[in-house]
Amino acid sequence: MILDKREEFEVDDEKSRLDLNVIHAFLNESYWAVGIPMEVVVQSIAGSDCFGVYREDAQIGFARVVTDNATFAYLCDVFVLPDYRDQGLGKWLVETVMQYSNYQSFRRWLLATRDAHELYRPFGFTDLETPAKFMEIKRKDVYMSEG
């Protein structure tokens, strides 16, 4: 359903409207998912809440939330296509996601970013207070090893 509209742009949470080719093409070239197979994109969307930014019927932005729908969310794969940047669309997308009614009782949100910290700080994201409490398994180049 359309969650918000601004001029010729809208944010929608309907998975059926997502343009998988646009999402895959962007993620495949991103620093965090280079080489990601289309099948993995499809599976990740199926298991997540997704938000698209559209200009008319063309998808120009995306965000994905991995969540248990009760206490925790991981915000990921946030992007606006290069031709539409510097118009506040990324900030608007994150704002719309963070205001989503299903998410208001979550205890913890996480995200990872190399260079967009200042985009997320106004929404309450901070550096980890106690990084020593967090652990990870990171498989570098996992998509490159697939056939």
PDB file of C-alpha atoms in Angstrom:
ATOM      1  CA  MET A   1       0.000   0.000   0.000  1.00  0.00           C
ATOM      2  CA  ILE A   2       1.205   3.530  -0.612  1.00  0.00           C
ATOM      3  CA  LEU A   3       2.646   4.803   2.673  1.00  0.00           C
ATOM      4  CA  ASP A   4       3.511   8.373   1.658  1.00  0.00           C
ATOM      5  CA  LYS A   5       3.562  10.646  -1.391  1.00  0.00           C
ATOM      6  CA  ARG A   6       5.657  13.701  -2.218  1.00  0.00           C
ATOM      7  CA  GLU A   7       5.199  15.432  -5.536  1.00  0.00           C
ATOM      8  CA  GLU A   8       5.713  12.740  -8.188  1.00  0.00           C
ATOM      9  CA  PHE A   9       7.281  10.255  -5.739  1.00  0.00           C
ATOM     10  CA  GLU A  10       5.734   7.650  -3.447  1.00  0.00           C
ATOM     11  CA  VAL A  11       6.888   5.045  -0.943  1.00  0.00           C
ATOM     12  CA  ASP A  12       5.056   1.715  -1.078  1.00  0.00           C
ATOM     13  CA  ASP A  13       5.350  -1.540   0.887  1.00  0.00           C
ATOM     14  CA  GLU A  14       3.799  -3.831  -1.753  1.00  0.00           C
ATOM     15  CA  LYS A  15       6.249  -6.584  -2.686  1.00  0.00           C
ATOM     16  CA  SER A  16       4.368  -7.258  -5.913  1.00  0.00           C
ATOM     17  CA  ARG A  17       5.338  -3.797  -7.126  1.00  0.00           C
ATOM     18  CA  LEU A  18       9.080  -4.238  -6.583  1.00  0.00           C
ATOM     19  CA  ASP A  19      11.237  -4.276  -9.701  1.00  0.00           C
ATOM     20  CA  LEU A  20      13.572  -7.186  -9.008  1.00  0.00           C
ATOM     21  CA  ASN A  21      15.797  -6.271 -11.940  1.00  0.00           C
ATOM     22  CA  VAL A  22      16.391  -2.756 -10.568  1.00  0.00           C
ATOM     23  CA  ILE A  23      17.077  -4.088  -7.074  1.00  0.00           C
ATOM     24  CA  HIS A  24      19.387  -6.842  -8.281  1.00  0.00           C
ATOM     25  CA  ALA A  25      21.302  -4.536 -10.629  1.00  0.00           C
ATOM     26  CA  PHE A  26      21.959  -2.044  -7.842  1.00  0.00           C
ATOM     27  CA  LEU A  27      22.860  -4.573  -5.165  1.00  0.00           C
ATOM     28  CA  ASN A  28      25.066  -6.529  -7.551  1.00  0.00           C
ATOM     29  CA  GLU A  29      27.259  -3.427  -7.922  1.00  0.00           C
ATOM     30  CA  SER A  30      27.061  -2.225  -4.300  1.00  0.00           C
ATOM     31  CA  TYR A  31      30.004  -2.512  -1.911  1.00  0.00           C
ATOM     32  CA  TRP A  32      27.987  -4.706   0.447  1.00  0.00           C
ATOM     33  CA  ALA A  33      26.509  -7.247  -1.989  1.00  0.00           C
ATOM     34  CA  VAL A  34      28.715  -7.283  -5.071  1.00  0.00           C
ATOM     35  CA  GLY A  35      28.064 -10.368  -7.147  1.00  0.00           C
ATOM     36  CA  ILE A  36      24.822 -11.272  -5.366  1.00  0.00           C
ATOM     37  CA  PRO A  37      22.818 -13.784  -7.424  1.00  0.00           C
ATOM     38  CA  MET A  38      19.261 -12.899  -8.410  1.00  0.00           C
ATOM     39  CA  GLU A  39      18.007 -15.976  -6.542  1.00  0.00           C
ATOM     40  CA  VAL A  40      19.460 -14.632  -3.294  1.00  0.00           C
ATOM     41  CA  VAL A  41      17.812 -11.241  -3.864  1.00  0.00           C
ATOM     42  CA  VAL A  42      14.461 -12.943  -4.453  1.00  0.00           C
ATOM     43  CA  GLN A  43      14.838 -15.068  -1.309  1.00  0.00           C
ATOM     44  CA  SER A  44      15.921 -12.082   0.806  1.00  0.00           C
ATOM     45  CA  ILE A  45      12.878 -10.097  -0.310  1.00  0.00           C
ATOM     46  CA  ALA A  46      10.551 -13.007   0.417  1.00  0.00           C
ATOM     47  CA  GLY A  47      11.789 -13.158   4.011  1.00  0.00           C
ATOM     48  CA  SER A  48      11.776  -9.419   4.739  1.00  0.00           C
ATOM     49  CA  ASP A  49       9.598  -6.335   4.842  1.00  0.00           C
ATOM     50  CA  CYS A  50      10.396  -4.237   1.780  1.00  0.00           C
ATOM     51  CA  PHE A  51       9.834  -0.632   0.809  1.00  0.00           C
ATOM     52  CA  GLY A  52      10.117   0.822  -2.671  1.00  0.00           C
ATOM     53  CA  VAL A  53      10.409   4.427  -3.782  1.00  0.00           C
ATOM     54  CA  TYR A  54       8.696   5.077  -7.103  1.00  0.00           C
ATOM     55  CA  ARG A  55       8.466   7.885  -9.590  1.00  0.00           C
ATOM     56  CA  GLU A  56       5.282   7.129 -11.463  1.00  0.00           C
ATOM     57  CA  ASP A  57       5.662   3.371 -12.034  1.00  0.00           C
ATOM     58  CA  ALA A  58       9.471   3.256 -12.085  1.00  0.00           C
ATOM     59  CA  GLN A  59      11.273   2.042  -8.973  1.00  0.00           C
ATOM     60  CA  ILE A  60      14.055   4.410  -7.977  1.00  0.00           C
ATOM     61  CA  GLY A  61      14.786   3.392  -4.383  1.00  0.00           C
ATOM     62  CA  PHE A  62      14.582   0.491  -1.970  1.00  0.00           C
ATOM     63  CA  ALA A  63      14.952  -0.500   1.674  1.00  0.00           C
ATOM     64  CA  ARG A  64      14.646  -3.882   3.330  1.00  0.00           C
ATOM     65  CA  VAL A  65      13.922  -4.685   6.990  1.00  0.00           C
ATOM     66  CA  VAL A  66      14.731  -8.082   8.482  1.00  0.00           C
ATOM     67  CA  THR A  67      12.616  -8.420  11.608  1.00  0.00           C
ATOM     68  CA  ASP A  68      10.925 -10.725  14.080  1.00  0.00           C
ATOM     69  CA  ASN A  69       8.006  -8.237  14.005  1.00  0.00           C
ATOM     70  CA  ALA A  70       8.046  -7.930  17.779  1.00  0.00           C
ATOM     71  CA  THR A  71      11.338  -6.689  19.236  1.00  0.00           C
ATOM     72  CA  PHE A  72      14.122  -6.411  16.652  1.00  0.00           C
ATOM     73  CA  ALA A  73      14.843  -5.060  13.177  1.00  0.00           C
ATOM     74  CA  TYR A  74      17.855  -4.889  10.896  1.00  0.00           C
ATOM     75  CA  LEU A  75      17.655  -2.139   8.271  1.00  0.00           C
ATOM     76  CA  CYS A  76      19.562  -3.019   5.119  1.00  0.00           C
ATOM     77  CA  ASP A  77      19.898  -2.645   1.350  1.00  0.00           C
ATOM     78  CA  VAL A  78      18.871   1.018   1.459  1.00  0.00           C
ATOM     79  CA  PHE A  79      19.484   2.844  -1.798  1.00  0.00           C
ATOM     80  CA  VAL A  80      18.272   5.543  -4.148  1.00  0.00           C
ATOM     81  CA  LEU A  81      19.392   5.322  -7.761  1.00  0.00           C
ATOM     82  CA  PRO A  82      22.145   7.837  -8.633  1.00  0.00           C
ATOM     83  CA  ASP A  83      19.962   9.957 -10.950  1.00  0.00           C
ATOM     84  CA  TYR A  84      17.580  10.669  -8.043  1.00  0.00           C
ATOM     85  CA  ARG A  85      20.032  11.432  -5.257  1.00  0.00           C
ATOM     86  CA  ASP A  86      20.418  14.811  -3.542  1.00  0.00           C
ATOM     87  CA  GLN A  87      16.654  15.331  -3.440  1.00  0.00           C
ATOM     88  CA  GLY A  88      16.115  14.061   0.107  1.00  0.00           C
ATOM     89  CA  LEU A  89      14.575  10.800  -1.117  1.00  0.00           C
ATOM     90  CA  GLY A  90      16.877   8.558   0.925  1.00  0.00           C
ATOM     91  CA  LYS A  91      16.099  10.487   4.097  1.00  0.00           C
ATOM     92  CA  TRP A  92      12.388  10.357   3.285  1.00  0.00           C
ATOM     93  CA  LEU A  93      12.573   6.594   2.674  1.00  0.00           C
ATOM     94  CA  VAL A  94      14.291   5.948   6.015  1.00  0.00           C
ATOM     95  CA  GLU A  95      11.836   8.270   7.784  1.00  0.00           C
ATOM     96  CA  THR A  96       8.896   6.373   6.264  1.00  0.00           C
ATOM     97  CA  VAL A  97      10.376   3.030   7.287  1.00  0.00           C
ATOM     98  CA  MET A  98      11.051   4.194  10.838  1.00  0.00           C
ATOM     99  CA  GLN A  99       7.477   5.509  11.173  1.00  0.00           C
ATOM    100  CA  TYR A 100       5.921   2.270   9.894  1.00  0.00           C
ATOM    101  CA  SER A 101       3.199   1.385  12.388  1.00  0.00           C
ATOM    102  CA  ASN A 102       4.330  -2.238  12.881  1.00  0.00           C
ATOM    103  CA  TYR A 103       7.748  -1.079  14.106  1.00  0.00           C
ATOM    104  CA  GLN A 104       6.908   1.275  16.960  1.00  0.00           C
ATOM    105  CA  SER A 105       7.481  -1.195  19.811  1.00  0.00           C
ATOM    106  CA  PHE A 106      10.850  -2.581  18.715  1.00  0.00           C
ATOM    107  CA  ARG A 107      13.523  -2.632  21.376  1.00  0.00           C
ATOM    108  CA  ARG A 108      16.521  -2.702  19.051  1.00  0.00           C
ATOM    109  CA  TRP A 109      17.378  -1.643  15.514  1.00  0.00           C
ATOM    110  CA  LEU A 110      20.683  -2.373  13.798  1.00  0.00           C
ATOM    111  CA  LEU A 111      22.215  -1.429  10.493  1.00  0.00           C
ATOM    112  CA  ALA A 112      25.635  -1.449   8.907  1.00  0.00           C
ATOM    113  CA  THR A 113      26.991   1.307   6.704  1.00  0.00           C
ATOM    114  CA  ARG A 114      30.384   2.278   5.414  1.00  0.00           C
ATOM    115  CA  ASP A 115      29.637   5.896   4.581  1.00  0.00           C
ATOM    116  CA  ALA A 116      26.064   6.998   5.361  1.00  0.00           C
ATOM    117  CA  HIS A 117      26.206   7.440   9.133  1.00  0.00           C
ATOM    118  CA  GLU A 118      24.895  10.994   8.941  1.00  0.00           C
ATOM    119  CA  LEU A 119      21.814   9.840   7.011  1.00  0.00           C
ATOM    120  CA  TYR A 120      20.816   7.560   9.893  1.00  0.00           C
ATOM    121  CA  ARG A 121      21.790   9.630  12.966  1.00  0.00           C
ATOM    122  CA  PRO A 122      18.677  11.883  12.843  1.00  0.00           C
ATOM    123  CA  PHE A 123      16.553   8.741  13.265  1.00  0.00           C
ATOM    124  CA  GLY A 124      18.299   7.741  16.486  1.00  0.00           C
ATOM    125  CA  PHE A 125      20.992   5.422  15.139  1.00  0.00           C
ATOM    126  CA  THR A 126      24.302   5.769  16.977  1.00  0.00           C
ATOM    127  CA  ASP A 127      27.624   3.993  17.074  1.00  0.00           C
ATOM    128  CA  LEU A 128      27.424   0.781  19.110  1.00  0.00           C
ATOM    129  CA  GLU A 129      27.434   1.677  22.798  1.00  0.00           C
ATOM    130  CA  THR A 130      29.159  -1.578  23.720  1.00  0.00           C
ATOM    131  CA  PRO A 131      30.710  -3.069  20.591  1.00  0.00           C
ATOM    132  CA  ALA A 132      32.333  -5.812  22.658  1.00  0.00           C
ATOM    133  CA  LYS A 133      28.873  -7.331  23.210  1.00  0.00           C
ATOM    134  CA  PHE A 134      28.319  -7.878  19.501  1.00  0.00           C
ATOM    135  CA  MET A 135      29.767 -10.703  17.474  1.00  0.00           C
ATOM    136  CA  GLU A 136      29.547 -11.603  13.826  1.00  0.00           C
ATOM    137  CA  ILE A 137      30.367 -14.170  11.220  1.00  0.00           C
ATOM    138  CA  LYS A 138      31.449 -12.461   8.047  1.00  0.00           C
ATOM    139  CA  ARG A 139      31.948 -14.521   4.926  1.00  0.00           C
ATOM    140  CA  LYS A 140      33.754 -12.277   2.488  1.00  0.00           C
ATOM    141  CA  ASP A 141      33.078 -12.780  -1.197  1.00  0.00           C
ATOM    142  CA  VAL A 142      30.414 -15.424  -0.496  1.00  0.00           C
ATOM    143  CA  TYR A 143      28.566 -14.476  -3.705  1.00  0.00           C
ATOM    144  CA  MET A 144      31.724 -14.774  -5.776  1.00  0.00           C
ATOM    145  CA  SER A 145      32.107 -18.449  -4.883  1.00  0.00           C
ATOM    146  CA  GLU A 146      28.698 -19.369  -6.322  1.00  0.00           C
ATOM    147  CA  GLY A 147      28.530 -20.757  -9.836  1.00  0.00           C
TER     148      GLY A 147
END
